[in-house]
Short mmCIF file of C-alpha atoms and ligand atoms in Angstrom, two decimals:
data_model
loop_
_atom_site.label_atom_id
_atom_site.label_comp_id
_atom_site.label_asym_id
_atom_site.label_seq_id
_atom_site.Cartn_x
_atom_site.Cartn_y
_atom_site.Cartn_z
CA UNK H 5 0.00 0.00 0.00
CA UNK H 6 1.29 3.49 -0.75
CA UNK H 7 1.88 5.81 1.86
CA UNK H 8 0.91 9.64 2.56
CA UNK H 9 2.82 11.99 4.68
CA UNK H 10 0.20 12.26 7.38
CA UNK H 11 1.57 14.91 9.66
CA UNK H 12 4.89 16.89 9.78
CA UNK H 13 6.45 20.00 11.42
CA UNK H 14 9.60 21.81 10.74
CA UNK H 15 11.78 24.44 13.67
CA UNK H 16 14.45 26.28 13.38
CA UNK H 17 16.36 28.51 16.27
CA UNK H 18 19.48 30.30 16.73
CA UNK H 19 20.71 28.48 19.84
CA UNK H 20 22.12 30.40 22.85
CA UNK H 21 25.71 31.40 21.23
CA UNK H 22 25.49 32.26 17.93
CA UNK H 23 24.34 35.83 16.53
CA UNK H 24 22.89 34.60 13.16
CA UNK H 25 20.72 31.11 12.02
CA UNK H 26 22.88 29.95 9.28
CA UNK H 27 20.91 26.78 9.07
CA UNK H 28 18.42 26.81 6.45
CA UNK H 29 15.39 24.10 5.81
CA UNK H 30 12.82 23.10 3.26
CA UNK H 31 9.39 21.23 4.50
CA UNK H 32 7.55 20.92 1.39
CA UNK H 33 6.40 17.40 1.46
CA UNK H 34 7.38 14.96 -0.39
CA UNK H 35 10.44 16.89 -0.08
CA UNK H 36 12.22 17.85 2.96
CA UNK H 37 15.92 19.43 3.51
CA UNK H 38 17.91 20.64 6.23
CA UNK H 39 21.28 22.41 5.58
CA UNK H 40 24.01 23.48 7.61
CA UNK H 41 25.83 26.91 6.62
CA UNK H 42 29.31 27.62 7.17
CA UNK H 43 31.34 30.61 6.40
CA UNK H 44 32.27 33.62 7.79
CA UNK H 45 30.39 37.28 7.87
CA UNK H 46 26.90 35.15 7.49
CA UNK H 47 28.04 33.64 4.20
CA UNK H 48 27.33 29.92 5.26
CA UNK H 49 23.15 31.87 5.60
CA UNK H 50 23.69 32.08 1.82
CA UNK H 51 25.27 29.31 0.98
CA UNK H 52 22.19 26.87 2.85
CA UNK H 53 19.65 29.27 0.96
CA UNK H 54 21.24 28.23 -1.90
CA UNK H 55 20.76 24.97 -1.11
CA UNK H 56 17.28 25.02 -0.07
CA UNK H 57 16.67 27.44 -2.69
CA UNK H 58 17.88 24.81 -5.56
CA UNK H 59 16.20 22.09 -3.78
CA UNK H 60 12.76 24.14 -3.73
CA UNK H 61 12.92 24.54 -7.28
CA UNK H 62 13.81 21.61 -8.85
CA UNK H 63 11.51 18.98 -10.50
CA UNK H 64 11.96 15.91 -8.48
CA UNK H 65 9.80 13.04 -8.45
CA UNK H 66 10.57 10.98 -11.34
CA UNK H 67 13.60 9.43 -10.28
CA UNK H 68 14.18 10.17 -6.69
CA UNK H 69 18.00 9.11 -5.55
CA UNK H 70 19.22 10.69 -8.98
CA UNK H 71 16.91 14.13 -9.03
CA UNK H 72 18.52 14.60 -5.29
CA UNK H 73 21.94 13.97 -6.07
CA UNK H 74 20.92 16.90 -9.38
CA UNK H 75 19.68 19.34 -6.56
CA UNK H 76 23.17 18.49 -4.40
CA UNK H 77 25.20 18.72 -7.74
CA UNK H 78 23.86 21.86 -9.10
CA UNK H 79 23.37 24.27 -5.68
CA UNK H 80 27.04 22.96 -4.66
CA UNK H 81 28.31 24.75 -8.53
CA UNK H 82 26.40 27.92 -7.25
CA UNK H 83 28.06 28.00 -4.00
CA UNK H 84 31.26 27.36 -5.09
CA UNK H 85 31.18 29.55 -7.85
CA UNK H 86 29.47 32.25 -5.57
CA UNK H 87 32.05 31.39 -3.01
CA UNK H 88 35.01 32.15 -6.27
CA UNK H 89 33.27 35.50 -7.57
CA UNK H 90 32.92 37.27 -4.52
CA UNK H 91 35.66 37.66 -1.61
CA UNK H 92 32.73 38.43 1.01
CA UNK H 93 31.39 34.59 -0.05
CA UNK H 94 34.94 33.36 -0.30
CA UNK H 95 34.80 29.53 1.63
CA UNK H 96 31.26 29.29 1.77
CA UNK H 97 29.86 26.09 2.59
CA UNK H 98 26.88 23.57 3.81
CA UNK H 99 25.77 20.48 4.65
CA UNK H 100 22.70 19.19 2.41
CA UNK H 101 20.40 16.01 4.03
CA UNK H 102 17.51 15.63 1.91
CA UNK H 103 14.50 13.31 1.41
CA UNK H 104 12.06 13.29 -1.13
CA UNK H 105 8.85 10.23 -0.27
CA UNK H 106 7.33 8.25 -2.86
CA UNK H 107 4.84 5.76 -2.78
CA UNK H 108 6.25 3.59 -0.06
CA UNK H 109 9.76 4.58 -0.06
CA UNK H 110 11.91 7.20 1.10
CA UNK H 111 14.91 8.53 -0.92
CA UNK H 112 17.74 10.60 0.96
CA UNK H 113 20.78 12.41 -0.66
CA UNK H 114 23.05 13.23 2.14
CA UNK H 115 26.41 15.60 1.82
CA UNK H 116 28.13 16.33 5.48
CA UNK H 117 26.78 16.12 9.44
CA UNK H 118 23.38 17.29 9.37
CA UNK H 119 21.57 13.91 10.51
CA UNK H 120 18.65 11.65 9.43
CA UNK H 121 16.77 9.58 11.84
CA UNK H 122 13.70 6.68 11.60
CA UNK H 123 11.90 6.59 14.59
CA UNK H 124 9.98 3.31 14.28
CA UNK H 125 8.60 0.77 16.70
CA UNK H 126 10.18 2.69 19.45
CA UNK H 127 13.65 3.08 18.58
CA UNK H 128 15.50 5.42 17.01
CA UNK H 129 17.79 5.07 13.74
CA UNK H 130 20.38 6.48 12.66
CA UNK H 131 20.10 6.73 8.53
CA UNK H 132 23.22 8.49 7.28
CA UNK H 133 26.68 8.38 8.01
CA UNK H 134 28.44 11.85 9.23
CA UNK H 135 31.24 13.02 6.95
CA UNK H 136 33.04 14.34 9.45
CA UNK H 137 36.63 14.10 10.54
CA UNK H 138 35.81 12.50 13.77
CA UNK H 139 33.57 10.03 12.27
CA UNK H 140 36.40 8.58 9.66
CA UNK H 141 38.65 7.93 13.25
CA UNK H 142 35.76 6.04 14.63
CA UNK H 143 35.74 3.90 10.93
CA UNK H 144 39.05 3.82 11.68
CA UNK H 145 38.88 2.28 14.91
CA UNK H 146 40.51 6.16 16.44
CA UNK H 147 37.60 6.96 18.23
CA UNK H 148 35.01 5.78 20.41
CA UNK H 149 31.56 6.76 19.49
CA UNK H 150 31.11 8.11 22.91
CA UNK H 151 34.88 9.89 22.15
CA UNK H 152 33.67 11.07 18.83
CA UNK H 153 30.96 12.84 20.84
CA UNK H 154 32.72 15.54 22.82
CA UNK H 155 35.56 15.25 20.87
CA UNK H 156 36.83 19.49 20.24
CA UNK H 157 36.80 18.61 16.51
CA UNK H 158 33.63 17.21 16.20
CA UNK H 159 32.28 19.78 14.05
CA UNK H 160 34.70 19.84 11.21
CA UNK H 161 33.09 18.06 7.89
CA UNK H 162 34.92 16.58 5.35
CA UNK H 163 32.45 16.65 2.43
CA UNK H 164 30.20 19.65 2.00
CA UNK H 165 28.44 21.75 -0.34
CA UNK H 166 31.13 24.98 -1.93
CA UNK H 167 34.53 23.86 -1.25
CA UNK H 168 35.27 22.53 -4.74
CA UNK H 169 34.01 22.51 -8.30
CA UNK H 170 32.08 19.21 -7.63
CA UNK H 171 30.71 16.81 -4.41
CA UNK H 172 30.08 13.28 -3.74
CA UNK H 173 26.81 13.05 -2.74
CA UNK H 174 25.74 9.96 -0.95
CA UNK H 175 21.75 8.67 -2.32
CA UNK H 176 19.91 5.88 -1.08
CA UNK H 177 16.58 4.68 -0.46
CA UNK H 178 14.95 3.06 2.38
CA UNK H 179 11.58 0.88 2.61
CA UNK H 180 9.06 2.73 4.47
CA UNK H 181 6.14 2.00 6.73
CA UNK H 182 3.27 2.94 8.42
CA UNK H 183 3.40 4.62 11.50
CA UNK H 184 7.55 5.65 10.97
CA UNK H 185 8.79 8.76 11.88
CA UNK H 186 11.62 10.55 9.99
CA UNK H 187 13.63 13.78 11.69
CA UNK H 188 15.95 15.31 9.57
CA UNK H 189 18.45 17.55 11.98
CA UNK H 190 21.26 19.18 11.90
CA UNK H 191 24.68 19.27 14.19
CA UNK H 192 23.12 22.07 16.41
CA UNK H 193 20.50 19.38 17.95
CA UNK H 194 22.78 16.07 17.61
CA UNK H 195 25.81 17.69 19.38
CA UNK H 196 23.22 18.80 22.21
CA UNK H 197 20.57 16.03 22.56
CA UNK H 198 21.40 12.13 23.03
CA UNK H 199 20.08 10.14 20.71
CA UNK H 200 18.44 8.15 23.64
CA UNK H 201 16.55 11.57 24.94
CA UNK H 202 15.55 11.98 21.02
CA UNK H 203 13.87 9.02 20.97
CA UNK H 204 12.38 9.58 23.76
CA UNK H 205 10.62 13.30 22.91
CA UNK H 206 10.01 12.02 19.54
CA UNK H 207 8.29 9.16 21.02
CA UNK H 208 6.47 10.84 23.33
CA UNK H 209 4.48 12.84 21.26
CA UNK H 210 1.74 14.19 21.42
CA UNK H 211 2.30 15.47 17.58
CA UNK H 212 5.12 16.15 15.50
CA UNK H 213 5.09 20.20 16.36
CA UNK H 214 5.38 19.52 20.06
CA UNK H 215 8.54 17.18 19.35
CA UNK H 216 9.72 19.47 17.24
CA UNK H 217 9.46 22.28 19.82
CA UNK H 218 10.37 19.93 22.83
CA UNK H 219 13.79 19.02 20.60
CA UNK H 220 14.86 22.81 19.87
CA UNK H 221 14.15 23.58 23.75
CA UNK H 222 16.67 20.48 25.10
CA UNK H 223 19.22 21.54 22.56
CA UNK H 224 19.01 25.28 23.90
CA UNK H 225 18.67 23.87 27.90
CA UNK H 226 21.93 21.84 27.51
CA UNK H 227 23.72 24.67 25.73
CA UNK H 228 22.18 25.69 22.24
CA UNK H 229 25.55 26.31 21.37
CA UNK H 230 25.06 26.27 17.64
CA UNK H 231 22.09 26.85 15.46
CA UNK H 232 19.00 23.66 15.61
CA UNK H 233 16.90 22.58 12.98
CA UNK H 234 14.27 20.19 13.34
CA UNK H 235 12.57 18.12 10.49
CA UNK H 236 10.05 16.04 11.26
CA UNK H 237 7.37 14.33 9.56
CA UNK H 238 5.39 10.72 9.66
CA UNK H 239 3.81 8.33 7.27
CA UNK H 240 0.55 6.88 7.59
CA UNK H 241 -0.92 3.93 4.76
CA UNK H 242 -2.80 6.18 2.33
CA UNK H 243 -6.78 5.18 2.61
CA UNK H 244 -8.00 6.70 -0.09
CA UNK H 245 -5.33 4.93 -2.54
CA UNK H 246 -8.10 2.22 -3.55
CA UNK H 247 -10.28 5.70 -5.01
CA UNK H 248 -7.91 6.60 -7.28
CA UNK H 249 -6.79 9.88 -5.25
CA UNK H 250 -3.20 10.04 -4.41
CA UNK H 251 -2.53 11.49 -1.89
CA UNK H 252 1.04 11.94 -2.47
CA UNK H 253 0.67 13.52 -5.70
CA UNK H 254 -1.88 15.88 -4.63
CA UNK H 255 0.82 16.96 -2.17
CA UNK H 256 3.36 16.95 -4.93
CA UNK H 257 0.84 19.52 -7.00
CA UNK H 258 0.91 21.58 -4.03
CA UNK H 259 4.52 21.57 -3.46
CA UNK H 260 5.38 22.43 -7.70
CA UNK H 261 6.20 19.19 -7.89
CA UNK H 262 4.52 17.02 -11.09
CA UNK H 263 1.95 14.65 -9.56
CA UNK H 264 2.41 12.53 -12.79
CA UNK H 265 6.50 12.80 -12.23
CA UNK H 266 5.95 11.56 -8.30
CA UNK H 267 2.90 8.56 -9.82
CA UNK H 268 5.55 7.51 -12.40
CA UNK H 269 8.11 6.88 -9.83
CA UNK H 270 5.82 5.28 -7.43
CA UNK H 271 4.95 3.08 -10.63
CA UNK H 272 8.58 2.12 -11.59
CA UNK H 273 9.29 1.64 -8.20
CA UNK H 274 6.40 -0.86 -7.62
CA UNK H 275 7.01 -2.68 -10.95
CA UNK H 276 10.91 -3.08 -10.46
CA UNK H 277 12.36 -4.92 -7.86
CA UNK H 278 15.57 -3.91 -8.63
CA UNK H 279 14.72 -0.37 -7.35
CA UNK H 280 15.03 -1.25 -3.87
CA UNK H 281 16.97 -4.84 -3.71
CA UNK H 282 20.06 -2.81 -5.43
CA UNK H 283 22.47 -1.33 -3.16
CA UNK H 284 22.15 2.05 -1.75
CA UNK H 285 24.05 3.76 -4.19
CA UNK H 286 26.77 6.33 -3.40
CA UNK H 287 28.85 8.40 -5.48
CA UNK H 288 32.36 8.16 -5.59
CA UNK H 289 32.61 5.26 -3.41
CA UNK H 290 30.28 6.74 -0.34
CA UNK H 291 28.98 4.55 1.98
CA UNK H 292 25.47 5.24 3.52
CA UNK H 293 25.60 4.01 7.48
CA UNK H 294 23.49 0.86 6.58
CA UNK H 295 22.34 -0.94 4.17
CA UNK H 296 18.68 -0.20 3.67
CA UNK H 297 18.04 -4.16 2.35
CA UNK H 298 19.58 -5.72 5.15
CA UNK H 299 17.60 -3.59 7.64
CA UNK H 300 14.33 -4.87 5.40
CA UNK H 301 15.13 -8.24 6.03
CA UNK H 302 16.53 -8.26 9.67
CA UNK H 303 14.65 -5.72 12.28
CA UNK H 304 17.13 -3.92 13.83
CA UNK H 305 17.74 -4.84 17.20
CA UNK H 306 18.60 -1.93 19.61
CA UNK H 307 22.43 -1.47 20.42
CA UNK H 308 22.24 -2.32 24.08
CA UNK H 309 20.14 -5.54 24.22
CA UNK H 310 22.52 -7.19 21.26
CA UNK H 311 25.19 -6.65 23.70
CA UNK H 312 23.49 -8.36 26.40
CA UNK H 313 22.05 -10.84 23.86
CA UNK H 314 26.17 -11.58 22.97
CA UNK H 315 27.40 -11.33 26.80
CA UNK H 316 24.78 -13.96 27.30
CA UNK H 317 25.59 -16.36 24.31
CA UNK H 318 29.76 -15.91 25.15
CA UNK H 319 28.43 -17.39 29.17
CA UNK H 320 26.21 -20.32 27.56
CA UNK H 321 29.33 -21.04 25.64
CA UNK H 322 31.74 -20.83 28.23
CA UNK H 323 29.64 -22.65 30.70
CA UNK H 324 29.10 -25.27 28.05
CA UNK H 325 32.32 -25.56 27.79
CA UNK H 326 33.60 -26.08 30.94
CA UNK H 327 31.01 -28.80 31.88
CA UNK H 328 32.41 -30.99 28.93
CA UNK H 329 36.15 -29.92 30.22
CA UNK H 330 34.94 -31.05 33.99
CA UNK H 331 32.81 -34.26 32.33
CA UNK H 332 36.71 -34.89 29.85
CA UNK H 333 39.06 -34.91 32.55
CA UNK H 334 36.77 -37.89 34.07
CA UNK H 335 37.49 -40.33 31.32
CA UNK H 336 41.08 -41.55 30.64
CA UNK H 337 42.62 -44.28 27.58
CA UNK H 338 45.78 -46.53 26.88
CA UNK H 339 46.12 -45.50 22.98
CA UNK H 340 49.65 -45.46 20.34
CA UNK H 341 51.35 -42.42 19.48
CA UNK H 342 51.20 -41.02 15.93
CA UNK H 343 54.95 -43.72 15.97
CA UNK H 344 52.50 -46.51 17.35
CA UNK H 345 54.16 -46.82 21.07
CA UNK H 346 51.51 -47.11 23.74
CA UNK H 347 50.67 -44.24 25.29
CA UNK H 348 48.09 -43.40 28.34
CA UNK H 349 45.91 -40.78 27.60
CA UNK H 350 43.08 -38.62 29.78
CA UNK H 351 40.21 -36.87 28.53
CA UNK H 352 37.78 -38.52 25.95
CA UNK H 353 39.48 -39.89 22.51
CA UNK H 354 38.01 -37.40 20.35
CA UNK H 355 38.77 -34.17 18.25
CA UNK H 356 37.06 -31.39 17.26
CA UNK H 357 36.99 -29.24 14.42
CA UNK H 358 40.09 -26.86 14.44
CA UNK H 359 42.13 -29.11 15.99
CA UNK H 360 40.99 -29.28 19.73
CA UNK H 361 41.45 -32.38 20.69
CA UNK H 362 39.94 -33.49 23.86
CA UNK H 363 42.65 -35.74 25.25
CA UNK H 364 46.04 -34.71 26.74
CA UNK H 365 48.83 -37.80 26.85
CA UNK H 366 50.16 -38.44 30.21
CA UNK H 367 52.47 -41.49 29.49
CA UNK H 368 54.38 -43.27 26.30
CA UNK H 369 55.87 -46.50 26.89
CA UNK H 370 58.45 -48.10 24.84
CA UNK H 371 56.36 -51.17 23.89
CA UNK H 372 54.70 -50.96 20.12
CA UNK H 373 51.15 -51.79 20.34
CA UNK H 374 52.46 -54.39 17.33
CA UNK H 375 53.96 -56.27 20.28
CA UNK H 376 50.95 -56.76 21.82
CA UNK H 377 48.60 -60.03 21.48
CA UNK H 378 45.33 -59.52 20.47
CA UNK H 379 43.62 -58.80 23.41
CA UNK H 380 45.42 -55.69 24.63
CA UNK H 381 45.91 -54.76 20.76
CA UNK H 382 41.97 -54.44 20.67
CA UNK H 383 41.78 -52.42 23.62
CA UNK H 384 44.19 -50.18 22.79
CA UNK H 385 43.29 -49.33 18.86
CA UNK H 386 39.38 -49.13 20.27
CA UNK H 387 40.48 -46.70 22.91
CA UNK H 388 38.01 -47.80 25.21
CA UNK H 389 37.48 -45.11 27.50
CA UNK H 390 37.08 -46.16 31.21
CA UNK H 391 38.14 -45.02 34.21
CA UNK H 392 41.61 -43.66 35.46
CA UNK H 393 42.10 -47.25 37.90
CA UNK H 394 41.22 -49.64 35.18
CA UNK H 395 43.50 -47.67 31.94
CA UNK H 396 46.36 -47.28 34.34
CA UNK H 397 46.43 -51.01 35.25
CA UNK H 398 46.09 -52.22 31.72
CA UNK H 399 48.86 -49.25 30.73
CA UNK H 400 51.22 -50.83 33.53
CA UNK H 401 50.33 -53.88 32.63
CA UNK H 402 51.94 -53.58 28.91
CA UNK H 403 54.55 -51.17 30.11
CA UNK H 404 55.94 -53.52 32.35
CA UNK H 405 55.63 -55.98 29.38
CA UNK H 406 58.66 -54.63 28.10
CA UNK H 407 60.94 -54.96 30.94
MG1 MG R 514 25.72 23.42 12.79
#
């Protein structure tokens, strides 16, 4: 069933430190953006207009990753050539998250740190990958997440809108359902609000403009120290779908975008499977921060109970094996060395895969099990396991054979 955009909201505020907003935002369902200016003497304001400006005006619809990466591609060449022709726009930049909804998926094009987030079933997810410096040490193994977090460099990007003549933009596209949430932020809220305390105001509700207000006023009571900009909005399955109304591209009308653009897209999208089994695509070799099919297939499972979930599989395991370790040490064998001496062994006369083997030799006597008659000889290749009395006496029985 296709999906309409049932409610959304959309805040902006200046924080606590800063003089100017230089974040700038587009709610104009199906399309929503939030970017991040930077640049001195209010340049990075222009440089997000820009942004939002390109995005507002562009046709999107028919092909959703690709006419987002277009909007990314073409407002970065104004910026940057902007940024070139005049010394008062000179290293203007911005961070571009977008997402444009279509029938019952939801395309993102993501340049920099501003964030997007699924709230669904009660947890929070994170749907793009920062492209920031301290982000690439946690890849790296650098950084802690929790390090990354208050880390003094946090806030430097390495990918942005300006910089240079062109961008990698990472695009992907993510199944949607009924009842998910989407919040589109940028660093101003993240670097002030847990994730944890997100999901908990977006959860609570009551409506997407109380979140939305409830978000900008934690950011600015733990510091506000940079500008906060709050996306927000929430699919619901679209009733009157069966009518022949769509919902979506009545919305689409409203917004300038083609409602026959935004049907043909749901269209290819619902007759191709490849649309959404492909990999999220990324330009240049970008990586989103999951993979949109695996996350289909396998709900994610919040961070903290898969590390109880492992803590408690590595105990069965352990505990597993130590009973067989305790049980092994009970049993003992008279066996031949690899040179066919007889040997007394302990443990069980098995081996595992790998290599384990659950027997450790204790004694090697100089009599080859060839010397023995055919009693002992069947004892010992059978490697009847029995107690420690009974292999001892049968092992100094043979050994003494030999004397
Ligand atoms: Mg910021």
């Amino acid at each position: 069933m296709a999906l309409r955009i049932a409610e959304q909201a959309a805040l902006s505020d200046v924080g606590r430190a800063r003089q100017s907003n230089e974040d700038s935002y587009l709610e104009r369902a199906p399309l929503f953006v939030v970017a991040d200016g930077m640049g001195g003497a209010r340049a990075g304001e222009v440089a997000s207009a820009i942004a939002v400006e390109t995005a507002r005006s562009s046709d999107v619809g028919a092909s959703p990753e690709q006419d987002l990466a277009t909007v990314v591609h073409d407002a970065n060449r104004e910026i940057y050539e902007k940024a070139q022709a005049d010394s008062e726009h000179a290293g203007m930049g911005t961070t571009f998250t977008g997402a444009l909804v279509t029938g019952s998926e939801v395309a993102v094009g993501h340049v920099g740190d501003s964030r997007m987030y699924r709230f669904r079933d009660g947890e929070l997810e994170r749907l793009t990958q920062d492209h920031s410096l301290v982000e690439e040490f946690v890849r790296q193994g650098k950084l802690t997440p929790e390090e990354a977090e208050v880390h003094p460099q946090r806030s430097i990007i390495t990918r942005a809108l300006g910089p240079e003549p062109d961008v990698q933009v990472d695009t992907f596209t993510f199944p949607a359902r009924a009842g998910d949430i989407y919040l589109i932020c940028s660093d101003g809220l993240t670097g002030m609000v847990s994730e944890d305390e997100i999901a908990e105001i977006v959860g609570a509700g009551p409506n997407l403009g109380a979140s939305a207000k409830r978000l900008i006023d934690t950011a600015n009571r733990n510091g506000g120290r940079d500008n906060i900009t709050v996306v927000l909005f929430r699919l619901e399955d679209d009733a009157d779908e069966d009518d022949g109304t769509d919902t979506l591209g009545d919305q689409a009308t409203s917004a300038g975008v083609s409602a026959d653009s935004v049907r043909a897209a749901v269209a290819e999208a619902e007759a191709t499977t490849t649309h959404t089994a492909a990999p999220p695509r990324a330009e240049s070799g970008g990586v989103p921060a999951s993979s949109p099919i695996s996350r289909r297939r396998e709900p994610r499972i919040p961070r903290t109970r898969r590390i109880f979930a492992a803590i408690a599989a590595l105990l069965v395991v352990l505990a597993a094996v130590a009973v067989i370790w305790v049980v092994d040490r009970q049993f003992w064998f008279v066996g031949t060395t690899s040179s066919g001496q007889v040997a007394l062994y302990r443990g069980l006369p098995y081996e595992l895969p790998l290599g384990i083997r659950l027997y450790s030799r204790e004694r090697v006597s100089a009599v080859p099990a060839t010397n023995l008659d055919a009693k002992q000889r069947s004892y010992v290749l059978d490697h009847h396991a029995r107690g420690r009395g009974d292999s001892v006496a049968l092992f100094d029985q043979i050994d003494a054979g030999a004397r």
